[in-house]
Coordinates of C-alpha atoms in Angstrom, one line a residue:
X22 CA -104.6 138.3 -177.9
X23 CA -104.1 137.4 -181.6
X24 CA -100.8 138.7 -183.0
X25 CA -100.6 141.1 -186.0
X26 CA -98.6 138.5 -187.9
X27 CA -101.3 135.8 -187.3
X28 CA -104.0 138.3 -188.3
X29 CA -102.4 139.4 -191.5
X30 CA -101.5 135.8 -192.5
X31 CA -105.2 135.0 -192.1
X32 CA -106.2 138.1 -194.1
X33 CA -103.8 137.2 -196.9
X34 CA -105.2 133.7 -197.1
X35 CA -108.7 135.2 -197.4
X36 CA -107.5 137.3 -200.3
X37 CA -105.8 134.4 -202.1
X38 CA -109.1 132.6 -201.9
X39 CA -110.6 135.4 -203.9
X40 CA -112.9 136.6 -201.1
X41 CA -111.4 140.1 -201.6
X42 CA -110.5 141.5 -205.0
X43 CA -107.2 143.3 -205.5
X44 CA -108.7 146.8 -205.1
X45 CA -110.5 145.9 -201.9
X46 CA -107.3 144.3 -200.4
X47 CA -105.3 147.4 -201.4
X48 CA -107.9 149.6 -199.8
X49 CA -107.6 147.5 -196.6
X50 CA -103.8 147.9 -196.6
X51 CA -104.1 151.7 -197.1
X52 CA -106.5 152.1 -194.2
X53 CA -104.4 150.0 -191.8
X54 CA -101.2 151.9 -192.7
X55 CA -102.7 155.3 -192.3
X56 CA -104.5 154.5 -189.1
X57 CA -101.9 152.4 -187.3
X58 CA -99.2 153.8 -185.0
X59 CA -96.8 151.0 -186.0
X60 CA -96.5 148.5 -188.7
X61 CA -96.1 144.7 -188.5
X62 CA -93.2 143.5 -190.7
X63 CA -95.2 140.6 -192.1
X64 CA -98.1 142.9 -192.9
X65 CA -95.9 145.2 -194.9
X66 CA -94.3 142.3 -196.7
X67 CA -97.8 141.1 -197.8
X68 CA -99.2 144.5 -198.7
X69 CA -96.3 146.6 -200.0
X70 CA -96.4 145.2 -203.5
X71 CA -100.1 146.1 -203.9
X72 CA -99.6 149.6 -202.6
X73 CA -96.5 150.2 -204.8
X74 CA -98.4 148.8 -207.8
X75 CA -101.4 151.1 -207.1
X76 CA -99.0 154.1 -206.9
X77 CA -97.4 153.2 -210.2
X78 CA -100.6 153.8 -212.3
X79 CA -99.9 156.4 -215.0
X80 CA -103.4 156.7 -216.5
X81 CA -104.6 160.4 -216.5
X82 CA -107.9 159.9 -214.8
X83 CA -109.0 161.8 -211.7
X84 CA -110.2 158.7 -209.9
X85 CA -107.0 156.8 -210.7
X86 CA -104.8 159.7 -209.6
X87 CA -106.7 159.9 -206.3
X88 CA -105.9 156.2 -205.8
X89 CA -102.3 156.8 -206.6
X90 CA -102.1 159.6 -204.1
X91 CA -103.7 157.5 -201.3
X92 CA -101.4 154.6 -202.0
X93 CA -98.3 156.9 -201.7
X94 CA -99.7 158.6 -198.6
X95 CA -100.1 155.1 -197.0
X96 CA -96.6 154.1 -197.9
X97 CA -95.2 157.3 -196.5
X98 CA -96.8 156.4 -193.2
X99 CA -94.3 153.6 -192.7
X100 CA -91.4 154.9 -190.6
X101 CA -87.9 153.6 -191.1
X102 CA -87.7 151.8 -187.8
X103 CA -91.0 149.9 -188.3
X104 CA -89.7 147.3 -190.8
X105 CA -86.6 145.5 -192.0
X106 CA -84.8 146.0 -195.3
X107 CA -87.4 146.4 -198.1
X108 CA -87.4 144.5 -201.3
X109 CA -85.3 146.1 -204.1
X110 CA -88.1 145.8 -206.7
X111 CA -90.3 148.0 -204.6
X112 CA -87.6 150.6 -204.2
X113 CA -86.9 150.5 -208.0
X114 CA -90.6 151.0 -208.7
X115 CA -90.7 154.0 -206.3
X116 CA -87.7 155.5 -208.0
X117 CA -89.5 155.1 -211.4
X118 CA -92.6 156.9 -209.9
X119 CA -90.4 159.8 -208.9
X120 CA -88.6 159.9 -212.3
X121 CA -91.9 159.8 -214.2
X122 CA -93.3 162.7 -212.2
X123 CA -90.1 164.7 -212.8
X124 CA -90.7 164.4 -216.5
X125 CA -94.5 164.5 -216.7
X126 CA -95.7 166.2 -213.5
X127 CA -98.5 163.8 -212.9
X128 CA -98.6 163.8 -209.1
X129 CA -100.1 166.3 -206.7
X130 CA -97.7 168.1 -204.3
X131 CA -98.8 165.8 -201.5
X132 CA -98.4 162.7 -203.7
X133 CA -94.9 163.7 -204.8
X134 CA -93.8 164.5 -201.2
X135 CA -95.2 161.1 -200.0
X136 CA -93.2 159.2 -202.6
X137 CA -90.0 161.0 -201.4
X138 CA -90.8 160.3 -197.8
X139 CA -91.4 156.6 -198.4
X140 CA -88.1 156.3 -200.3
X141 CA -86.1 158.3 -197.8
X142 CA -87.3 156.2 -194.9
X143 CA -86.2 153.1 -196.9
X144 CA -82.7 154.3 -197.7
X145 CA -81.9 154.1 -194.0
X146 CA -81.0 150.5 -194.7
X147 CA -79.1 151.1 -197.9
X148 CA -76.2 153.6 -198.4
X149 CA -76.1 153.1 -202.1
X150 CA -79.8 154.1 -202.3
X151 CA -78.8 157.3 -200.4
X152 CA -76.5 158.1 -203.3
X153 CA -79.2 157.4 -205.8
X154 CA -81.6 159.7 -203.9
X155 CA -79.0 162.5 -203.9
X156 CA -77.1 162.1 -207.1
X157 CA -79.5 160.5 -209.6
X158 CA -82.9 161.8 -208.4
X159 CA -81.5 165.1 -207.1
X160 CA -83.5 165.0 -203.9
X161 CA -81.9 168.2 -202.5
X162 CA -82.6 170.2 -205.6
X163 CA -86.2 169.0 -205.8
X164 CA -86.8 169.6 -202.1
X165 CA -85.4 173.1 -202.4
X166 CA -87.7 173.9 -205.4
X167 CA -90.7 172.5 -203.6
X168 CA -89.9 174.6 -200.4
X169 CA -89.5 177.7 -202.4
X170 CA -92.8 177.3 -204.3
X171 CA -94.8 176.3 -201.2
X172 CA -93.4 179.2 -199.2
X173 CA -94.5 181.6 -202.0
X174 CA -98.0 180.2 -201.9
X175 CA -98.6 180.5 -198.2
X176 CA -100.0 183.8 -196.9
X177 CA -97.8 184.2 -193.9
X178 CA -99.4 187.5 -193.0
X179 CA -102.9 186.2 -192.5
X180 CA -104.4 185.9 -189.0
X181 CA -104.6 182.5 -187.4
X182 CA -108.3 182.1 -187.7
X183 CA -108.3 183.2 -191.4
X184 CA -107.2 180.1 -193.2
X185 CA -108.5 179.1 -196.6
X186 CA -108.5 175.5 -197.5
X187 CA -105.8 175.9 -200.2
X188 CA -103.4 177.6 -197.7
X189 CA -104.0 174.9 -195.1
X190 CA -103.1 172.2 -197.7
X191 CA -99.9 174.0 -198.7
X192 CA -98.8 174.5 -195.1
X193 CA -99.4 170.8 -194.4
X194 CA -97.3 169.7 -197.4
X195 CA -94.6 172.2 -196.5
X196 CA -94.5 170.8 -193.0
X197 CA -94.2 167.2 -194.3
X198 CA -91.3 168.2 -196.6
X199 CA -89.5 169.7 -193.5
X200 CA -90.1 166.6 -191.5
X201 CA -88.6 164.5 -194.3
X202 CA -85.7 166.9 -194.6
X203 CA -85.0 166.9 -190.9
X204 CA -84.6 163.1 -191.0
X205 CA -82.5 163.3 -194.2
X206 CA -80.1 166.0 -192.9
X207 CA -79.7 164.1 -189.6
X208 CA -78.7 160.8 -191.2
X209 CA -77.3 161.7 -194.6
X210 CA -73.6 161.6 -195.2
X211 CA -73.7 162.0 -199.0
X212 CA -71.8 165.0 -200.2
X213 CA -73.5 166.9 -203.0
X214 CA -73.1 170.4 -204.4
X215 CA -76.9 170.8 -204.3
X216 CA -76.8 170.8 -200.5
X217 CA -76.0 174.5 -200.2
X218 CA -79.0 175.4 -202.3
X219 CA -81.2 173.4 -200.0
X220 CA -79.9 175.1 -196.9
X221 CA -80.6 178.5 -198.6
X222 CA -84.2 177.4 -199.2
X223 CA -84.7 176.2 -195.6
X224 CA -83.3 179.5 -194.4
X225 CA -85.8 181.4 -196.6
X226 CA -88.7 179.4 -195.1
X227 CA -87.4 180.0 -191.6
X228 CA -87.4 183.8 -192.1
X229 CA -90.9 183.7 -193.5
X230 CA -92.4 181.4 -190.8
X231 CA -90.9 182.7 -187.6
X232 CA -93.7 184.4 -185.5
X233 CA -96.2 182.8 -188.0
X234 CA -95.9 179.1 -187.6
X235 CA -93.9 177.6 -184.7
X236 CA -93.9 174.0 -186.0
X237 CA -92.5 175.0 -189.4
X238 CA -89.8 177.4 -188.0
X239 CA -88.7 174.8 -185.4
X240 CA -88.2 172.1 -188.1
X241 CA -86.1 174.7 -190.1
X242 CA -84.0 175.2 -187.0
X243 CA -83.5 171.5 -186.5
X244 CA -82.5 171.0 -190.1
X245 CA -80.0 173.9 -190.0
X246 CA -78.6 172.6 -186.7
X247 CA -78.0 169.1 -188.3
X248 CA -76.3 170.8 -191.2
X249 CA -73.8 172.6 -188.9
X250 CA -72.5 169.1 -187.9
X251 CA -71.7 168.0 -191.4
X252 CA -68.1 168.4 -192.5
X253 CA -69.0 168.9 -196.1
X254 CA -71.3 171.8 -195.4
X255 CA -69.1 174.9 -195.5
X256 CA -69.3 177.0 -192.4
X257 CA -68.5 180.2 -194.4
X258 CA -71.6 179.5 -196.5
X259 CA -73.8 179.2 -193.4
X260 CA -72.2 182.5 -192.2
X261 CA -72.8 184.3 -195.5
X262 CA -76.4 183.1 -195.8
X263 CA -77.2 184.9 -192.5
X264 CA -77.9 181.7 -190.5
X265 CA -75.5 183.0 -187.7
X266 CA -77.2 186.4 -187.6
X267 CA -80.7 185.0 -187.6
X268 CA -80.0 182.4 -184.8
X269 CA -78.2 185.1 -182.7
X270 CA -81.2 187.4 -183.1
X271 CA -83.6 184.7 -182.1
X272 CA -81.7 183.5 -179.1
X273 CA -81.8 186.9 -177.5
X274 CA -85.6 187.3 -177.7
X275 CA -87.5 187.4 -174.4
X276 CA -90.1 185.1 -175.8
X277 CA -87.6 182.5 -176.8
X278 CA -88.8 178.9 -176.5
X279 CA -86.6 176.7 -174.3
X280 CA -86.4 173.9 -177.0
X281 CA -85.4 176.4 -179.7
X282 CA -82.8 178.0 -177.4
X283 CA -81.2 174.6 -176.9
X284 CA -81.0 174.0 -180.6
X285 CA -79.4 177.4 -181.2
X286 CA -76.8 176.6 -178.6
X287 CA -76.1 173.2 -180.2
X288 CA -75.7 174.9 -183.5
X289 CA -73.0 177.3 -182.2
X290 CA -71.3 174.5 -180.3
X291 CA -71.1 172.4 -183.4
X292 CA -69.6 175.2 -185.4
X293 CA -67.0 175.9 -182.7
X294 CA -66.1 172.2 -182.5
X295 CA -65.6 172.0 -186.2
X296 CA -63.4 175.1 -186.4
X297 CA -61.2 173.8 -183.5
X298 CA -60.5 170.7 -185.5
X299 CA -57.7 170.2 -188.0
X300 CA -58.0 169.8 -191.8
X301 CA -57.0 166.6 -193.5
X302 CA -54.6 168.4 -195.9
X303 CA -52.9 171.8 -196.3
X304 CA -55.7 173.3 -198.5
X305 CA -58.4 172.2 -196.1
X306 CA -56.5 173.5 -193.1
X307 CA -55.9 176.8 -194.8
X308 CA -59.7 177.1 -195.5
X309 CA -60.5 176.2 -191.9
X310 CA -58.2 178.9 -190.5
X311 CA -59.7 181.5 -192.8
X312 CA -63.2 180.6 -191.8
X313 CA -62.2 180.5 -188.2
X314 CA -60.9 184.0 -188.4
X315 CA -64.1 185.3 -190.1
X316 CA -66.2 183.5 -187.6
X317 CA -64.2 184.9 -184.7
X318 CA -64.5 188.4 -186.1
X319 CA -68.3 188.0 -186.4
X320 CA -68.5 186.7 -182.8
X321 CA -66.6 189.6 -181.5
X322 CA -68.7 192.1 -183.4
X323 CA -72.0 190.6 -182.4
X324 CA -71.0 189.9 -178.8
X325 CA -71.9 186.2 -179.0
X326 CA -69.5 185.2 -176.2
X327 CA -71.3 187.3 -173.6
X328 CA -74.7 186.0 -174.8
X329 CA -73.5 182.4 -174.4
X330 CA -72.2 183.1 -170.9
X331 CA -75.7 184.4 -170.0
X332 CA -77.0 181.0 -170.9
X333 CA -74.5 179.1 -168.7
X334 CA -76.8 178.5 -165.8
X335 CA -79.6 177.2 -168.2
X336 CA -77.4 174.7 -170.0
X337 CA -77.9 172.0 -167.4
X338 CA -81.7 172.6 -167.7
X339 CA -81.5 172.2 -171.5
X340 CA -79.6 168.9 -171.1
X341 CA -82.4 167.6 -169.0
X342 CA -84.6 168.2 -172.0
X343 CA -82.6 165.8 -174.2
X344 CA -80.0 168.2 -175.4
X345 CA -76.3 167.3 -175.2
X346 CA -74.7 170.6 -174.6
X347 CA -71.2 171.2 -173.1
X348 CA -71.2 172.7 -169.6
X349 CA -67.9 174.5 -170.5
X350 CA -68.8 177.8 -172.1
X351 CA -65.4 178.0 -173.8
X352 CA -66.5 175.1 -176.0
X353 CA -68.7 177.6 -177.8
X354 CA -65.9 180.0 -178.6
X355 CA -63.8 179.4 -181.7
X356 CA -60.8 181.2 -180.3
X357 CA -60.5 179.0 -177.2

C-alpha cells in the first residue's frame, strides 16, 4: 500500500510542474482535510501555507469570502495530536486573520470559530502562544460574547422536528464553540480575569439547553467540570453563579444520564479536594477557609452529603466508564 507521505510528495511534485494551478491544489488540500479522519504530517507541511494564504484574503467579495471560510474550516479539521509543531509564520498569519476580523467583522460566525479552533489546536505545542490567545486576542472574552449571541438566536422552545435552516446553523456553530472551549479549559493554565465571564456564559447556555439539546448541555457540563479543577478559578464564584445548585438539581433527576452523573460527581470531588488543600500564603489561606465555610453551609442546607452517599454503589460503575472517582465518599465532603 502506498503511504500518505509518498502520495503527497508525488502530488506536490505534480503541482510544482504546473499541472495544477494554485487554486486547484488548495481545493485538493481542503477536500482531503475535511474528508480525512487523520492528517499526514508531510501533507500538512505541504498544504498548510496554501490554506492559510487562502484564509488571509481580505477582498470583500462573496466568492472570495466563501473560499476564506472553506479554507478556515479545513484548517480547523486538523486536531492537535495529528501533527508536530506548526510553523510560526502560519500561526502569525492566523493571529492576523483573527485580529482583522475583530476590527472589521469580515468573517461569518463559522469562519471566525474555525480560525479559533485551528489556533487553539496549535497552541498545544506552545505555552507562549497560549498567553497570546488569552491576553492579546482575548479568546475567553470573544468566546463568551459568541456564546451569548448564539444562545439568544437559537429557539430553544421549538420542537425537534421544527428546525429552520438558520437555527440549525447557529446550533452547529454553538456546538463547535463548546467543543473548542472544552479542549481549551482542559489544557489551559493561563490565568486571566476574563475567565469568570466565560464561565458565566457557559452556565447560561447550560440552563438554556438542558432538556433541549443533550450534546450542547453535556459539553457545558464538561467545561464547567474542567473549570472546577483550576486553582485560579474561584470556587465562591462558581457557587454564586449557581453552578452548584444546577448540578445538584440535575444529579437528582430520575432521567439522569450515567455519563452526566459521573461528571457531576467529578465536579464536586474536585471542589472538595481544592478546599481541603492549603493556601500558599496567609491571604490565600484565609480566602480558602471562608469559601470552605460557605460551601459547607451550602452542602448542609442542600443535603449534598446524603445525595453523594446514595451514589456510592454506582461509583465503581462510573469508573468503568472512564471516570476517575474516589471510592471514599468522604472525599466529596469539604468538612472531612
